[in-house]
Amino acid sequence: MSLSNEQVGHIARLARIALSDAEVDATRAKLNGIFDLIEQMQAVDTTGVEPMSHPQELATRLREDVVTETNRCEAFQKVAPQTEAGLYLVPKVIE
């Protein structure tokens, strides 16, 4: 698939990007290169190949789920304009 200069200009207008004629030519060449690469990748026979979530089989190291900070709720609520029963009260914005 190859794009024309008109198609690149249309895409640029949709994306609200101003391109000069020279930039349209350069952008067309880059986009056509991307489409050529996609066509090459689609031509590869991938039957029997399992999808992978990561290119390397790495085990995720998980850390212990431990509390590392102290509870500072009271300190935070002291500076809040209004609180009640441990909750922050805010003005009503929708009637």
mmCIF file with all atom_site columns, C-alpha atoms in Angstrom:
data_model
loop_
_atom_site.group_PDB
_atom_site.id
_atom_site.type_symbol
_atom_site.label_atom_id
_atom_site.label_alt_id
_atom_site.label_comp_id
_atom_site.label_asym_id
_atom_site.label_entity_id
_atom_site.label_seq_id
_atom_site.pdbx_PDB_ins_code
_atom_site.Cartn_x
_atom_site.Cartn_y
_atom_site.Cartn_z
_atom_site.occupancy
_atom_site.B_iso_or_equiv
_atom_site.pdbx_formal_charge
_atom_site.auth_seq_id
_atom_site.auth_comp_id
_atom_site.auth_asym_id
_atom_site.auth_atom_id
_atom_site.pdbx_PDB_model_num
ATOM 1  C CA . MET A 1 1  ? 0.000   0.000   0.000  1.00 0.00 ? 1  MET A CA 1
ATOM 2  C CA . SER A 1 2  ? 1.365   3.381   -0.965 1.00 0.00 ? 2  SER A CA 1
ATOM 3  C CA . LEU A 1 3  ? -0.016  6.735   0.021  1.00 0.00 ? 3  LEU A CA 1
ATOM 4  C CA . SER A 1 4  ? -0.280  9.680   -2.332 1.00 0.00 ? 4  SER A CA 1
ATOM 5  C CA . ASN A 1 5  ? 0.621   13.251  -1.427 1.00 0.00 ? 5  ASN A CA 1
ATOM 6  C CA . GLU A 1 6  ? -3.108  14.085  -1.381 1.00 0.00 ? 6  GLU A CA 1
ATOM 7  C CA . GLN A 1 7  ? -3.778  11.321  1.154  1.00 0.00 ? 7  GLN A CA 1
ATOM 8  C CA . VAL A 1 8  ? -0.903  12.499  3.352  1.00 0.00 ? 8  VAL A CA 1
ATOM 9  C CA . GLY A 1 9  ? -2.224  16.056  3.126  1.00 0.00 ? 9  GLY A CA 1
ATOM 10 C CA . HIS A 1 10 ? -5.694  14.830  4.108  1.00 0.00 ? 10 HIS A CA 1
ATOM 11 C CA . ILE A 1 11 ? -4.277  12.924  7.097  1.00 0.00 ? 11 ILE A CA 1
ATOM 12 C CA . ALA A 1 12 ? -2.308  16.011  8.123  1.00 0.00 ? 12 ALA A CA 1
ATOM 13 C CA . ARG A 1 13 ? -5.456  18.159  7.948  1.00 0.00 ? 13 ARG A CA 1
ATOM 14 C CA . LEU A 1 14 ? -7.375  15.625  10.072 1.00 0.00 ? 14 LEU A CA 1
ATOM 15 C CA . ALA A 1 15 ? -4.554  15.688  12.624 1.00 0.00 ? 15 ALA A CA 1
ATOM 16 C CA . ARG A 1 16 ? -4.452  19.481  12.393 1.00 0.00 ? 16 ARG A CA 1
ATOM 17 C CA . ILE A 1 17 ? -0.791  19.430  11.354 1.00 0.00 ? 17 ILE A CA 1
ATOM 18 C CA . ALA A 1 18 ? 0.454   22.049  8.915  1.00 0.00 ? 18 ALA A CA 1
ATOM 19 C CA . LEU A 1 19 ? 2.882   20.500  6.414  1.00 0.00 ? 19 LEU A CA 1
ATOM 20 C CA . SER A 1 20 ? 4.765   22.243  3.609  1.00 0.00 ? 20 SER A CA 1
ATOM 21 C CA . ASP A 1 21 ? 5.107   20.478  0.235  1.00 0.00 ? 21 ASP A CA 1
ATOM 22 C CA . ALA A 1 22 ? 8.599   19.268  1.161  1.00 0.00 ? 22 ALA A CA 1
ATOM 23 C CA . GLU A 1 23 ? 7.322   17.951  4.486  1.00 0.00 ? 23 GLU A CA 1
ATOM 24 C CA . VAL A 1 24 ? 4.455   16.166  2.725  1.00 0.00 ? 24 VAL A CA 1
ATOM 25 C CA . ASP A 1 25 ? 6.973   14.365  0.488  1.00 0.00 ? 25 ASP A CA 1
ATOM 26 C CA . ALA A 1 26 ? 9.179   13.398  3.443  1.00 0.00 ? 26 ALA A CA 1
ATOM 27 C CA . THR A 1 27 ? 6.179   12.282  5.512  1.00 0.00 ? 27 THR A CA 1
ATOM 28 C CA . ARG A 1 28 ? 4.803   10.242  2.593  1.00 0.00 ? 28 ARG A CA 1
ATOM 29 C CA . ALA A 1 29 ? 8.137   8.458   2.227  1.00 0.00 ? 29 ALA A CA 1
ATOM 30 C CA . LYS A 1 30 ? 8.253   7.668   5.972  1.00 0.00 ? 30 LYS A CA 1
ATOM 31 C CA . LEU A 1 31 ? 4.650   6.454   6.079  1.00 0.00 ? 31 LEU A CA 1
ATOM 32 C CA . ASN A 1 32 ? 5.135   4.314   2.975  1.00 0.00 ? 32 ASN A CA 1
ATOM 33 C CA . GLY A 1 33 ? 8.218   2.804   4.626  1.00 0.00 ? 33 GLY A CA 1
ATOM 34 C CA . ILE A 1 34 ? 6.119   1.929   7.676  1.00 0.00 ? 34 ILE A CA 1
ATOM 35 C CA . PHE A 1 35 ? 3.437   0.341   5.471  1.00 0.00 ? 35 PHE A CA 1
ATOM 36 C CA . ASP A 1 36 ? 6.103   -1.642  3.602  1.00 0.00 ? 36 ASP A CA 1
ATOM 37 C CA . LEU A 1 37 ? 7.417   -2.973  6.919  1.00 0.00 ? 37 LEU A CA 1
ATOM 38 C CA . ILE A 1 38 ? 3.888   -3.937  7.983  1.00 0.00 ? 38 ILE A CA 1
ATOM 39 C CA . GLU A 1 39 ? 3.368   -5.802  4.691  1.00 0.00 ? 39 GLU A CA 1
ATOM 40 C CA . GLN A 1 40 ? 6.641   -7.689  5.233  1.00 0.00 ? 40 GLN A CA 1
ATOM 41 C CA . MET A 1 41 ? 5.593   -8.627  8.764  1.00 0.00 ? 41 MET A CA 1
ATOM 42 C CA . GLN A 1 42 ? 2.158   -9.789  7.567  1.00 0.00 ? 42 GLN A CA 1
ATOM 43 C CA . ALA A 1 43 ? 3.801   -12.007 4.934  1.00 0.00 ? 43 ALA A CA 1
ATOM 44 C CA . VAL A 1 44 ? 5.535   -14.090 7.635  1.00 0.00 ? 44 VAL A CA 1
ATOM 45 C CA . ASP A 1 45 ? 3.838   -17.435 8.355  1.00 0.00 ? 45 ASP A CA 1
ATOM 46 C CA . THR A 1 46 ? 3.018   -17.440 12.055 1.00 0.00 ? 46 THR A CA 1
ATOM 47 C CA . THR A 1 47 ? 0.873   -20.566 12.229 1.00 0.00 ? 47 THR A CA 1
ATOM 48 C CA . GLY A 1 48 ? 1.722   -22.554 15.311 1.00 0.00 ? 48 GLY A CA 1
ATOM 49 C CA . VAL A 1 49 ? 3.435   -19.642 17.034 1.00 0.00 ? 49 VAL A CA 1
ATOM 50 C CA . GLU A 1 50 ? 1.955   -18.875 20.436 1.00 0.00 ? 50 GLU A CA 1
ATOM 51 C CA . PRO A 1 51 ? 1.287   -15.212 21.255 1.00 0.00 ? 51 PRO A CA 1
ATOM 52 C CA . MET A 1 52 ? 3.652   -13.837 23.883 1.00 0.00 ? 52 MET A CA 1
ATOM 53 C CA . SER A 1 53 ? 3.130   -11.095 26.410 1.00 0.00 ? 53 SER A CA 1
ATOM 54 C CA . HIS A 1 54 ? 6.884   -10.438 26.569 1.00 0.00 ? 54 HIS A CA 1
ATOM 55 C CA . PRO A 1 55 ? 9.720   -11.392 24.198 1.00 0.00 ? 55 PRO A CA 1
ATOM 56 C CA . GLN A 1 56 ? 11.650  -13.036 27.024 1.00 0.00 ? 56 GLN A CA 1
ATOM 57 C CA . GLU A 1 57 ? 10.355  -15.568 29.514 1.00 0.00 ? 57 GLU A CA 1
ATOM 58 C CA . LEU A 1 58 ? 11.002  -13.598 32.691 1.00 0.00 ? 58 LEU A CA 1
ATOM 59 C CA . ALA A 1 59 ? 9.434   -14.245 36.052 1.00 0.00 ? 59 ALA A CA 1
ATOM 60 C CA . THR A 1 60 ? 8.102   -11.159 37.755 1.00 0.00 ? 60 THR A CA 1
ATOM 61 C CA . ARG A 1 61 ? 9.702   -10.624 41.122 1.00 0.00 ? 61 ARG A CA 1
ATOM 62 C CA . LEU A 1 62 ? 7.067   -9.637  43.626 1.00 0.00 ? 62 LEU A CA 1
ATOM 63 C CA . ARG A 1 63 ? 7.812   -7.883  46.880 1.00 0.00 ? 63 ARG A CA 1
ATOM 64 C CA . GLU A 1 64 ? 6.123   -8.558  50.166 1.00 0.00 ? 64 GLU A CA 1
ATOM 65 C CA . ASP A 1 65 ? 2.952   -6.533  50.685 1.00 0.00 ? 65 ASP A CA 1
ATOM 66 C CA . VAL A 1 66 ? 4.046   -4.689  53.820 1.00 0.00 ? 66 VAL A CA 1
ATOM 67 C CA . VAL A 1 67 ? 3.078   -1.278  55.146 1.00 0.00 ? 67 VAL A CA 1
ATOM 68 C CA . THR A 1 68 ? 6.126   0.987   54.886 1.00 0.00 ? 68 THR A CA 1
ATOM 69 C CA . GLU A 1 69 ? 4.626   4.318   55.953 1.00 0.00 ? 69 GLU A CA 1
ATOM 70 C CA . THR A 1 70 ? 2.896   5.368   59.125 1.00 0.00 ? 70 THR A CA 1
ATOM 71 C CA . ASN A 1 71 ? -0.778  6.291   59.220 1.00 0.00 ? 71 ASN A CA 1
ATOM 72 C CA . ARG A 1 72 ? -0.924  10.103  58.921 1.00 0.00 ? 72 ARG A CA 1
ATOM 73 C CA . CYS A 1 73 ? -4.692  10.495  58.427 1.00 0.00 ? 73 CYS A CA 1
ATOM 74 C CA . GLU A 1 74 ? -5.126  12.627  61.551 1.00 0.00 ? 74 GLU A CA 1
ATOM 75 C CA . ALA A 1 75 ? -2.360  15.027  60.493 1.00 0.00 ? 75 ALA A CA 1
ATOM 76 C CA . PHE A 1 76 ? -3.867  15.391  57.009 1.00 0.00 ? 76 PHE A CA 1
ATOM 77 C CA . GLN A 1 77 ? -7.377  15.899  58.328 1.00 0.00 ? 77 GLN A CA 1
ATOM 78 C CA . LYS A 1 78 ? -6.280  18.571  60.807 1.00 0.00 ? 78 LYS A CA 1
ATOM 79 C CA . VAL A 1 79 ? -5.474  20.907  57.917 1.00 0.00 ? 79 VAL A CA 1
ATOM 80 C CA . ALA A 1 80 ? -8.624  20.039  55.914 1.00 0.00 ? 80 ALA A CA 1
ATOM 81 C CA . PRO A 1 81 ? -11.416 22.636  55.975 1.00 0.00 ? 81 PRO A CA 1
ATOM 82 C CA . GLN A 1 82 ? -14.121 20.126  57.022 1.00 0.00 ? 82 GLN A CA 1
ATOM 83 C CA . THR A 1 83 ? -14.045 16.473  58.086 1.00 0.00 ? 83 THR A CA 1
ATOM 84 C CA . GLU A 1 84 ? -16.510 14.126  59.692 1.00 0.00 ? 84 GLU A CA 1
ATOM 85 C CA . ALA A 1 85 ? -15.990 10.533  60.893 1.00 0.00 ? 85 ALA A CA 1
ATOM 86 C CA . GLY A 1 86 ? -12.653 10.327  59.080 1.00 0.00 ? 86 GLY A CA 1
ATOM 87 C CA . LEU A 1 87 ? -14.065 11.610  55.773 1.00 0.00 ? 87 LEU A CA 1
ATOM 88 C CA . TYR A 1 88 ? -13.374 14.865  53.939 1.00 0.00 ? 88 TYR A CA 1
ATOM 89 C CA . LEU A 1 89 ? -16.447 17.041  53.419 1.00 0.00 ? 89 LEU A CA 1
ATOM 90 C CA . VAL A 1 90 ? -16.601 19.024  50.195 1.00 0.00 ? 90 VAL A CA 1
ATOM 91 C CA . PRO A 1 91 ? -19.102 21.567  48.915 1.00 0.00 ? 91 PRO A CA 1
ATOM 92 C CA . LYS A 1 92 ? -21.994 20.261  46.852 1.00 0.00 ? 92 LYS A CA 1
ATOM 93 C CA . VAL A 1 93 ? -21.404 21.075  43.185 1.00 0.00 ? 93 VAL A CA 1
ATOM 94 C CA . ILE A 1 94 ? -24.379 19.392  41.509 1.00 0.00 ? 94 ILE A CA 1
ATOM 95 C CA . GLU A 1 95 ? -27.904 20.230  42.629 1.00 0.00 ? 95 GLU A CA 1
#
